[in-house]
mmCIF file of C-alpha atoms in Angstrom:
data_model
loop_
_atom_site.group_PDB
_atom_site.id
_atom_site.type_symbol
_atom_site.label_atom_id
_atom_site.label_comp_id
_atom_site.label_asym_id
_atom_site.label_seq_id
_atom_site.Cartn_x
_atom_site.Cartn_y
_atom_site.Cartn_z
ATOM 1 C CA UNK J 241 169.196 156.657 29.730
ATOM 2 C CA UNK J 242 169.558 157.202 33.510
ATOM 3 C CA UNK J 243 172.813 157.196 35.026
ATOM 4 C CA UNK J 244 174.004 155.763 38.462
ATOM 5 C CA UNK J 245 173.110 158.864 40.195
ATOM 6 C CA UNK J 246 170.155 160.032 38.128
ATOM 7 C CA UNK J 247 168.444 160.894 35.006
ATOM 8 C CA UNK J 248 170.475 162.009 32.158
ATOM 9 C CA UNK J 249 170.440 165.295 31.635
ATOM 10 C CA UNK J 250 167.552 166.956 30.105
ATOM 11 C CA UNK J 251 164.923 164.056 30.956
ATOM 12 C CA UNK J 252 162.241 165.478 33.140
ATOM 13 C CA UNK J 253 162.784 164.332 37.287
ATOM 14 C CA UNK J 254 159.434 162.958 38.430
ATOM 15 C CA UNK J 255 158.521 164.623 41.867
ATOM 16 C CA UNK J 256 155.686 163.421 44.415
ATOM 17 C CA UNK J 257 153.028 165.836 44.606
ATOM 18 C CA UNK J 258 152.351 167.427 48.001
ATOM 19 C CA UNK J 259 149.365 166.934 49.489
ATOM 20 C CA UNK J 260 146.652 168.958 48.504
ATOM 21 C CA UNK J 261 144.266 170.453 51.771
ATOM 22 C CA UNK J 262 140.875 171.309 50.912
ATOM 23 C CA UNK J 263 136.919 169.897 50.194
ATOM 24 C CA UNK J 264 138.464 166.788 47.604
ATOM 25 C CA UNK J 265 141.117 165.457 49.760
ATOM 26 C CA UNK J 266 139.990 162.664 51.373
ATOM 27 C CA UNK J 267 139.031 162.764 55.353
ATOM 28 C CA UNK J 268 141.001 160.878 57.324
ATOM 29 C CA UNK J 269 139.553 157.983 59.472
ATOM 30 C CA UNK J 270 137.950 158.337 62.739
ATOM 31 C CA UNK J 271 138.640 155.876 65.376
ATOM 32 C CA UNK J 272 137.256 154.697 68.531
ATOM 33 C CA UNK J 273 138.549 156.799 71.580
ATOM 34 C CA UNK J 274 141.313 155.418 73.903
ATOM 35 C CA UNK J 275 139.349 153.811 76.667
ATOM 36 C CA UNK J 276 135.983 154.388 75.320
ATOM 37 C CA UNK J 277 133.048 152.508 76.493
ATOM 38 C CA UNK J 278 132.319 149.104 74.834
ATOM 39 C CA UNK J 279 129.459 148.700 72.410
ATOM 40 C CA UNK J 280 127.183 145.852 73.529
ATOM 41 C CA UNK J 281 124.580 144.486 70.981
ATOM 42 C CA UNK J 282 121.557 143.240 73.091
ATOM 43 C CA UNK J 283 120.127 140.440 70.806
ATOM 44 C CA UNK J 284 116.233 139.301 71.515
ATOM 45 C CA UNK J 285 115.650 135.616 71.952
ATOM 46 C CA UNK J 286 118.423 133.041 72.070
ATOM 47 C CA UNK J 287 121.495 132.264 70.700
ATOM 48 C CA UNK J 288 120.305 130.414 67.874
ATOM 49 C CA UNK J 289 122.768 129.458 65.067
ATOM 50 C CA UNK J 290 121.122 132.076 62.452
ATOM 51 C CA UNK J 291 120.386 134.906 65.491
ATOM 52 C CA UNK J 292 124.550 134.575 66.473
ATOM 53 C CA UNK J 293 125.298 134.645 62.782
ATOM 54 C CA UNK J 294 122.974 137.745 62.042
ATOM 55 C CA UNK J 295 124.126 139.725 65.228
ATOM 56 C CA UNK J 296 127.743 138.854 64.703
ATOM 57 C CA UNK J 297 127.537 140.247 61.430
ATOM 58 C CA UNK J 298 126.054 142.825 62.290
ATOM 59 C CA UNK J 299 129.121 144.100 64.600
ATOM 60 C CA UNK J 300 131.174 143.664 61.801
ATOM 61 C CA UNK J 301 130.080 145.822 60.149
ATOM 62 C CA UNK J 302 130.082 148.552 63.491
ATOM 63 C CA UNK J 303 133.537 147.782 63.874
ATOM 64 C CA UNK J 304 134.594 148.321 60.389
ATOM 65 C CA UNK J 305 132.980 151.799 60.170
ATOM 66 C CA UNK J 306 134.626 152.429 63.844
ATOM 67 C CA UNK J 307 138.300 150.990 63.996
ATOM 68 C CA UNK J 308 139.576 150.252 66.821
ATOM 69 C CA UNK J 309 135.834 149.425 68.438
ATOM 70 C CA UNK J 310 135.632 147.527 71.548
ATOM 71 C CA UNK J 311 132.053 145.466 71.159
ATOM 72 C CA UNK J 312 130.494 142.558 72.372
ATOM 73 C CA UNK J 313 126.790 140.777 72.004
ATOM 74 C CA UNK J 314 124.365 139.845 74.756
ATOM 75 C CA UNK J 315 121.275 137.887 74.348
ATOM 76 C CA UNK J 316 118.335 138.139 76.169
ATOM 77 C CA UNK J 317 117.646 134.516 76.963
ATOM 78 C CA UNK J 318 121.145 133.599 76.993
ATOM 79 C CA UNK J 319 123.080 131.305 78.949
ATOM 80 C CA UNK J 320 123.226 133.069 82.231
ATOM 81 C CA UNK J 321 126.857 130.941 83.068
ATOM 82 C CA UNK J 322 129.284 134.010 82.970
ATOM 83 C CA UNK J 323 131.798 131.719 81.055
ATOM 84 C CA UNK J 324 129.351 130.138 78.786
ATOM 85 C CA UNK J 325 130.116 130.775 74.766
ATOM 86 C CA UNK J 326 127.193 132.713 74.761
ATOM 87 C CA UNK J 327 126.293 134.396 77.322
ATOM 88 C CA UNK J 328 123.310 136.456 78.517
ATOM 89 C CA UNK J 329 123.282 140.198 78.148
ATOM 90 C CA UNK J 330 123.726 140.874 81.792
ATOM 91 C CA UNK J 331 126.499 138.622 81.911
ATOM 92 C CA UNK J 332 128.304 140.239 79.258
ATOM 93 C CA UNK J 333 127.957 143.505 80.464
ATOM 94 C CA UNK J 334 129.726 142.664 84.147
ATOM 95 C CA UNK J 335 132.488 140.764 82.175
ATOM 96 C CA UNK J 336 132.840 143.953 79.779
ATOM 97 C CA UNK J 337 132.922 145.859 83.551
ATOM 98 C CA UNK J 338 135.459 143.816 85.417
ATOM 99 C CA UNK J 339 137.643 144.117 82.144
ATOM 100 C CA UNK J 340 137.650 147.806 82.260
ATOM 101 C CA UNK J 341 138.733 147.495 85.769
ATOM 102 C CA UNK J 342 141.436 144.756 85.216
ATOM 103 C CA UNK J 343 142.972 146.303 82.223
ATOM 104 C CA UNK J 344 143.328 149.924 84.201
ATOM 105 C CA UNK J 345 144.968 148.245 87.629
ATOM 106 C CA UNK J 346 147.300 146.289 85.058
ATOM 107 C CA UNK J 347 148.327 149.754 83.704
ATOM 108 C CA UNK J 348 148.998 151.270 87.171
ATOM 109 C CA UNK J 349 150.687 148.289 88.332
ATOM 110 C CA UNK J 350 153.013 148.239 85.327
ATOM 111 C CA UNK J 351 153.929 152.237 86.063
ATOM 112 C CA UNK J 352 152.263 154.144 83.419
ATOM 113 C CA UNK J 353 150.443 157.178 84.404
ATOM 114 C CA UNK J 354 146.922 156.549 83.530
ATOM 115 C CA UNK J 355 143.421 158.212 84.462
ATOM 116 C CA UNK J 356 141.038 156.311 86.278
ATOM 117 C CA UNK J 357 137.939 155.195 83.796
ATOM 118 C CA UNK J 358 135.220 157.515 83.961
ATOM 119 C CA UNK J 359 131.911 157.368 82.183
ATOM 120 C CA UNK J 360 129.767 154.344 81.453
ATOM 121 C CA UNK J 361 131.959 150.781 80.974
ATOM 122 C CA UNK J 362 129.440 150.068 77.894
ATOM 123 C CA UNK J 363 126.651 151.606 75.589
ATOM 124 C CA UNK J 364 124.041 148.698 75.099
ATOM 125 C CA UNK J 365 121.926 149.193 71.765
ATOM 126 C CA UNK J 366 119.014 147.143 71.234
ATOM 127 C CA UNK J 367 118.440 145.290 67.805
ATOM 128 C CA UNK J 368 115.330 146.769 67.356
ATOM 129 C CA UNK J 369 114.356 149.046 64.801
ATOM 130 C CA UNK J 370 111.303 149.886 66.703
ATOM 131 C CA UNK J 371 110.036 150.434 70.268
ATOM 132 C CA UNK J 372 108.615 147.341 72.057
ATOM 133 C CA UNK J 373 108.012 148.057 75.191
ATOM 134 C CA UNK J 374 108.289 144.496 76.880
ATOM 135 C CA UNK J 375 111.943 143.573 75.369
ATOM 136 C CA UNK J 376 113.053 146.686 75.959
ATOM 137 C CA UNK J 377 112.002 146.577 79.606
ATOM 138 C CA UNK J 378 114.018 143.147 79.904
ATOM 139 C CA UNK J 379 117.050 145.055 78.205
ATOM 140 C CA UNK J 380 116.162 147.484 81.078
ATOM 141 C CA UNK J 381 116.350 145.387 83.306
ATOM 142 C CA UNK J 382 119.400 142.980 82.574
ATOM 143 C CA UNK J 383 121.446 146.622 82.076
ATOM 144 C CA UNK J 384 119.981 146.772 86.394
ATOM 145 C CA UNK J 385 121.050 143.705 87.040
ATOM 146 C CA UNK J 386 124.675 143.039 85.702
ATOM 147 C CA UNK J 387 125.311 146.136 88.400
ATOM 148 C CA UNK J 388 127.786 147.316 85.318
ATOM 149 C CA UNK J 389 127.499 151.181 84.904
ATOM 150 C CA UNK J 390 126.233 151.460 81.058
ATOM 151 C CA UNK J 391 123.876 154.019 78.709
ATOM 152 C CA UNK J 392 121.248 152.044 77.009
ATOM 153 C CA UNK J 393 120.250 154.006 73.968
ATOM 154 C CA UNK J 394 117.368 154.169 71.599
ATOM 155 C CA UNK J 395 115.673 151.835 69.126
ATOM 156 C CA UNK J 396 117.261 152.197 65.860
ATOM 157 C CA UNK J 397 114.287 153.912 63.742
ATOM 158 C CA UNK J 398 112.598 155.184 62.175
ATOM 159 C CA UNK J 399 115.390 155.995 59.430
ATOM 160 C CA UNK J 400 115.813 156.341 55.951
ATOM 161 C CA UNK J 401 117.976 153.476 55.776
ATOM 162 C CA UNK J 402 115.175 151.275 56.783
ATOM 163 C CA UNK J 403 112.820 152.064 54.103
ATOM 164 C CA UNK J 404 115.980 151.119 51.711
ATOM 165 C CA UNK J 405 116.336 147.974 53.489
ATOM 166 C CA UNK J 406 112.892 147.010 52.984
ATOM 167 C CA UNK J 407 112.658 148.110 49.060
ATOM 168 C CA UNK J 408 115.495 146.271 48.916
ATOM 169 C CA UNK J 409 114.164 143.311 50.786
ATOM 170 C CA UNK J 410 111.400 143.636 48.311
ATOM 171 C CA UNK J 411 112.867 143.563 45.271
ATOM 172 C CA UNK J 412 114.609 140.378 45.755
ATOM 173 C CA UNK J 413 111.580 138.703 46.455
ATOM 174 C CA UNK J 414 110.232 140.015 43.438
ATOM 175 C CA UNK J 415 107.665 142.312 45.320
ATOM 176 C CA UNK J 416 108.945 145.439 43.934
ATOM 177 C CA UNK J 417 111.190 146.750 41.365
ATOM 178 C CA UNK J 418 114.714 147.394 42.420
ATOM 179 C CA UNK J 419 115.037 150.376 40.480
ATOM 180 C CA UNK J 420 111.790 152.790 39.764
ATOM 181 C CA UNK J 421 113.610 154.919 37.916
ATOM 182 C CA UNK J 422 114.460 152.242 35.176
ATOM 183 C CA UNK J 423 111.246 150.885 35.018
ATOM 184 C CA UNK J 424 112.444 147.086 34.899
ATOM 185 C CA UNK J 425 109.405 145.255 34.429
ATOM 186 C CA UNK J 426 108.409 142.974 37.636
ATOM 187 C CA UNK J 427 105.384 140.908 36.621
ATOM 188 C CA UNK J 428 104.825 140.196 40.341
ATOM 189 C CA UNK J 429 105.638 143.678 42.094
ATOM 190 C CA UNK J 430 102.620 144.421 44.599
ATOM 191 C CA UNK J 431 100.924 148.075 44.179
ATOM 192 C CA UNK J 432 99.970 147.814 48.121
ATOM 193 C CA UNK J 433 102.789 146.954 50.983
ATOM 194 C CA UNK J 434 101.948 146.159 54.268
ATOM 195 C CA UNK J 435 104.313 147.373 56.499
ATOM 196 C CA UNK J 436 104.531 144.406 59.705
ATOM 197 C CA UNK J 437 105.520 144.901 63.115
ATOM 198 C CA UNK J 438 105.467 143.636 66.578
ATOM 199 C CA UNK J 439 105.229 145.732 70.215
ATOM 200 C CA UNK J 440 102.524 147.423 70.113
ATOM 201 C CA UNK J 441 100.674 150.759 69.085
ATOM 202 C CA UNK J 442 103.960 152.567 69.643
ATOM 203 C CA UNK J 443 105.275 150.253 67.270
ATOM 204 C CA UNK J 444 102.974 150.399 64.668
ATOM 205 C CA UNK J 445 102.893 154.410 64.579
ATOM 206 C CA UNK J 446 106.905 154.158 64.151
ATOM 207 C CA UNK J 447 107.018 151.822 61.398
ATOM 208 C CA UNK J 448 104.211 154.282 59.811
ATOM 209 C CA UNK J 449 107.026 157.079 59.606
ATOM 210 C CA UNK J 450 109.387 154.825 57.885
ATOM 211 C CA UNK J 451 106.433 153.099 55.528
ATOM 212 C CA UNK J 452 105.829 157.016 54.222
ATOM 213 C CA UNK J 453 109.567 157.045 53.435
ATOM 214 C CA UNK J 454 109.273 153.347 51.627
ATOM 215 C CA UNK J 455 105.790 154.830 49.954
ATOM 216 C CA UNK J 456 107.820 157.713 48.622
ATOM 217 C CA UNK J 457 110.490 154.802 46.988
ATOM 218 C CA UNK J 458 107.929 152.838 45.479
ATOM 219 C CA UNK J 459 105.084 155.088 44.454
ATOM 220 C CA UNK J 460 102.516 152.410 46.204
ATOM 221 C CA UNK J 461 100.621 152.602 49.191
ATOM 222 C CA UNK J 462 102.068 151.218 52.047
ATOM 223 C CA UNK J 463 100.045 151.121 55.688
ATOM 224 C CA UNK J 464 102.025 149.597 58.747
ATOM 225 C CA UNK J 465 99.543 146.944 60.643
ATOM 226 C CA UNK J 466 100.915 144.682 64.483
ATOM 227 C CA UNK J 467 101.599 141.387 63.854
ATOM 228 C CA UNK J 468 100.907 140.845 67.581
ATOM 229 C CA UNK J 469 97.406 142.443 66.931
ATOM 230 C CA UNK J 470 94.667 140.272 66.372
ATOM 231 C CA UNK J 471 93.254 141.054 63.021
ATOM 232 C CA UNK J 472 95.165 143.953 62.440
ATOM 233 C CA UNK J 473 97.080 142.475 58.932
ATOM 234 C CA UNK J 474 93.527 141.334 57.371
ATOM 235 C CA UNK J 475 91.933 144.693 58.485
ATOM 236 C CA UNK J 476 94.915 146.487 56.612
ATOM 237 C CA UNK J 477 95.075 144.485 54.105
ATOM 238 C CA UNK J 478 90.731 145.353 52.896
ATOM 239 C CA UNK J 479 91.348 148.775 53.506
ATOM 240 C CA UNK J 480 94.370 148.716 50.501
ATOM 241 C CA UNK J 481 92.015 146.321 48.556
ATOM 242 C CA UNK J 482 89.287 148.868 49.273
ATOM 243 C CA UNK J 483 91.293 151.976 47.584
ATOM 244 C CA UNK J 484 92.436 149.827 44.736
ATOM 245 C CA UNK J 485 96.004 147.559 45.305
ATOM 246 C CA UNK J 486 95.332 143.896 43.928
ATOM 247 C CA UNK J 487 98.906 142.529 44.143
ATOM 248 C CA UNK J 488 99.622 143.487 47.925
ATOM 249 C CA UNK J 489 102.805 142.273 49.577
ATOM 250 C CA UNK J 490 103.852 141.530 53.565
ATOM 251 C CA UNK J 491 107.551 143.735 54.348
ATOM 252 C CA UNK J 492 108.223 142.640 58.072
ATOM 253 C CA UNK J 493 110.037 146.165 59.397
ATOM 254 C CA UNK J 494 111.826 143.951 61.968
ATOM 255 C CA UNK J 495 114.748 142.738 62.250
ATOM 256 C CA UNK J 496 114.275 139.538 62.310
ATOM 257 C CA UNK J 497 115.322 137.831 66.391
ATOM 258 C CA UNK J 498 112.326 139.817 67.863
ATOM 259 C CA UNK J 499 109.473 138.026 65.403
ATOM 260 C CA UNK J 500 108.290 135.357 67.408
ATOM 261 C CA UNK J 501 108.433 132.119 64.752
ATOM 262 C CA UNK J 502 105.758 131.303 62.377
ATOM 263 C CA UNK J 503 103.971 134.679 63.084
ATOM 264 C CA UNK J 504 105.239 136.278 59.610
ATOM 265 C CA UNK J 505 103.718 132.905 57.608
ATOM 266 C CA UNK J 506 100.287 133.293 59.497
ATOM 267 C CA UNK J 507 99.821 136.400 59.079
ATOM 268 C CA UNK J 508 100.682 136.453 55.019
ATOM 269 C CA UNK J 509 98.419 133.432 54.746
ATOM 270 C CA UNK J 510 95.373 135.816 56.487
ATOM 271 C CA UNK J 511 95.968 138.734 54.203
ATOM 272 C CA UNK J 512 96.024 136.154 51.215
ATOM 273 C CA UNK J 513 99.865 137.889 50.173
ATOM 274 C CA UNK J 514 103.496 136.853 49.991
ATOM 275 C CA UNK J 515 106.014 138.130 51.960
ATOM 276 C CA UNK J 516 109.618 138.912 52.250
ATOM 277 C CA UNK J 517 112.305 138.495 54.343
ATOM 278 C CA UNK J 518 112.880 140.436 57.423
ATOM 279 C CA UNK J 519 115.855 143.411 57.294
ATOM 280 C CA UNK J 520 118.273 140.437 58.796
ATOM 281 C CA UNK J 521 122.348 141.887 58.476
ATOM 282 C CA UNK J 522 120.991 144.562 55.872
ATOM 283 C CA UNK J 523 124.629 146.775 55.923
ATOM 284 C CA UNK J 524 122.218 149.552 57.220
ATOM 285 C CA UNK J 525 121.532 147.616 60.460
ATOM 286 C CA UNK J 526 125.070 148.339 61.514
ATOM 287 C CA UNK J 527 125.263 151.536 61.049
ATOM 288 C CA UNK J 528 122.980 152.365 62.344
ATOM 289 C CA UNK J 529 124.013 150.417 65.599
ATOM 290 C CA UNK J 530 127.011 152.633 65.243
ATOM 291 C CA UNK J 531 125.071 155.492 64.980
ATOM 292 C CA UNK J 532 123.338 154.835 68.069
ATOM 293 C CA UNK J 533 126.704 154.509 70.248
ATOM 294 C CA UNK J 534 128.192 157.321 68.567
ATOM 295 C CA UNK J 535 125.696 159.751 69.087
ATOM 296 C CA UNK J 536 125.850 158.847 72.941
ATOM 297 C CA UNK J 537 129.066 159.345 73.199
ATOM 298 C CA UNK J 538 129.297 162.371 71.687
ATOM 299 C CA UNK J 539 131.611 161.195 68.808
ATOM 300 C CA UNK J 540 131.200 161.439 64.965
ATOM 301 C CA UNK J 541 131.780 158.992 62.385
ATOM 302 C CA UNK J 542 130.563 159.364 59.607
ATOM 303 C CA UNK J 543 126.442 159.276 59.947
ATOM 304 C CA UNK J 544 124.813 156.875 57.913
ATOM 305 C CA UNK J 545 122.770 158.570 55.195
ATOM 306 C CA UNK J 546 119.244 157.357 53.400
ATOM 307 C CA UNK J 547 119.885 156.642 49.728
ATOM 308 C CA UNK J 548 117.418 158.528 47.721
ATOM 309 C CA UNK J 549 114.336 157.305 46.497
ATOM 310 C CA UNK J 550 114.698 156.241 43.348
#
C-alpha cells in the first residue's frame, strides 16, 4: 500500500525510461521552413466539382506529409477574377506574391527584425504525371504572366508509385489481381494492359518506363499507346493480341483533369477492352507533389518510396 508520500517500502518505484538515441528511435518530423515558398498545384481544365475535389485532396495529403505547408491550387481555365472562389493559376500565384510582401511589411512595421524574402514566392507543380507539351506551355506561360517570381518544376513521373497506383487501379476494377503473390483468383484479370496517355510521343515513351515497372507487378505485358493518337490504342492493342493476351485491359496513366472527356470510353470501345479508372487522389499523387517542391527547394521529407512488386 502506498503512503502519502510514496510507495511503501520495499515495492519497486516505477521510473520513465530515458530516451533511447539510435537507428529504432523514431525521427522526428520535418516541417516546412519559416518563410518558405508556397506550393501551388496547377490543375488542367476547370474548376469542375470532381477536378476541385480531386486537387484539393490531393494537397491534403502534401500538407500532411509537410506540416506547416503553405499551398494553394490554380487552374488553368479558371476564373481569371483575382477574388473569384476559384481562381486561375496566374491569379493565384500574384495573390500568393502580394501576400509574401504584405505579411513581411506587417512584420517590419510591428518592430521585429526580419529578413527581407528572398527566393521564389511559390513552387508551381503541374498535375501531370507525364510531359505534355501544350499544358505545360500554358503552365509556362500563366507562371510569365502573374509577374510573381516562382520555380515551376517537373512532371511527376515516371515513378514507382505510379505503376502501384495503376495495379491498384486495376485490381478494383477487377482487371488484375491485387495481390500476385497470393494468387487470389480474378476470373476477369487481363494478361495484356494497355498503358493510355495523352501529349504526345514524349508522353507515350514516359508512360513506357513506368508500364515496365507495372509489367514487372503483374507478370503481363503491358505497351503504353496516345490516346490523342489516331489509331494508336487499336494498333497496340493487335500487336498484344498478336503475341498472345486475350483478356486485355485499358489503365489510363493520367491523372485524370488532363483527359479530355469521353476520350478514355472511345478508345476502350476501339480496342474492344474495359478500362479503369484514372490514378484520381491515389495517396501517391501527393507525394509525389511533395516530392516535387521538396526537391526544389532543397529540403527533405521523407521521399516517397515504390512498394515492391508483389
Amino acid at each position: 500500500m502506498s503512503s502519502p508520500t510514496g510507495p511503501a517500502s520495499g515495492l519497486p518505484v516505477r521510473m520513465p525510461r530515458p530516451r533511447q538515441p539510435g537507428r529504432h528511435r523514431r525521427p522526428e518530423p520535418v516541417t516546412a521552413p519559416e518563410g518558405a515558398p508556397a506550393l501551388i498545384l496547377a490543375v488542367p481544365g476547370t474548376p469542375e466539382p470532381g477536378t476541385r475535389s480531386l486537387a484539393e485532396e490531393v494537397i491534403s495529403i502534401a500538407r500532411s506529409e509537410l506540416p506547416g505547408l503553405e499551398a494553394a491550387i490554380g487552374y488553368l481555365d479558371g476564373d481569371d477574377a483575382e477574388h473569384a472562389e476559384y481562381p486561375a493559376l496566374a491569379a493565384v500565384l500574384a495573390h500568393t506574391a502580394r501576400r509574401r510582401t504584405e505579411r513581411f511589411e506587417i512584420a517590419r512595421a510591428a518592430g521585429r527584425e526580419v529578413a527581407e524574402p528572398e527566393g521564389p514566392a511559390a513552387v508551381v507543380v503541374p498535375l501531370l504525371v507525364g510531359p505534355d507539351a501544350s499544358l505545360t506551355g500554358r503552365i509556362r506561360q500563366a507562371v510569365a504572366d502573374s509577374g510573381a517570381s516562382a520555380e515551376l518544376t517537373d512532371v511527376l513521373g515516371p515513378h514507382p508509385l505510379l505503376a502501384e497506383g495503376l495495379h491498384v487501379r486495376l485490381s478494383e476494377a477487377s482487371l488484375a489481381r491485387a495481390d500476385r503473390a497470393r494468387l487470389f483468383t480474378v476470373a476477369t484479370a487481363a494478361d495484356g494492359i494497355i498503358l493510355a496517355t495523352v501529349g504526345g510521343e514524349e508522353a507515350v515513351q514516359a508512360a513506357g518506363i513506368t508500364g515496365m515497372l507495372l509489367a514487372a507487378r503483374l507478370a503481363v505485358p503491358v505497351i503504353a499507346a496516345g490516346l490523342d493518337q489516331e489509331g494508336a490504342v487499336t494498333a497496340v492493342a493487335e500487336q498484344l493480341r498478336g503475341a498472345g493476351s486475350v483478356q486485355l485491359a485499358l489503365a489510363p496513366c493520367l491523372v485524370g483533369p488532363e483527359l479530355p472527356e469521353g476520350l478514355l470510353d472511345s478508345a476502350a470501345k476501339e480496342a474492344g477492352c474495359p478500362a479503369s479508372e484514372a490514378l484520381g487522389a491515389y495517396p501517391a499523387i501527393g507525394k509525389l507533389v511533395l516530392s516535387q517542391y521538396a526537391t526544389t527547394l532543397g529540403i527533405a521529407p521523407q521521399q516517397p518510396q515504390g512498394a515492391p512488386a508483389r
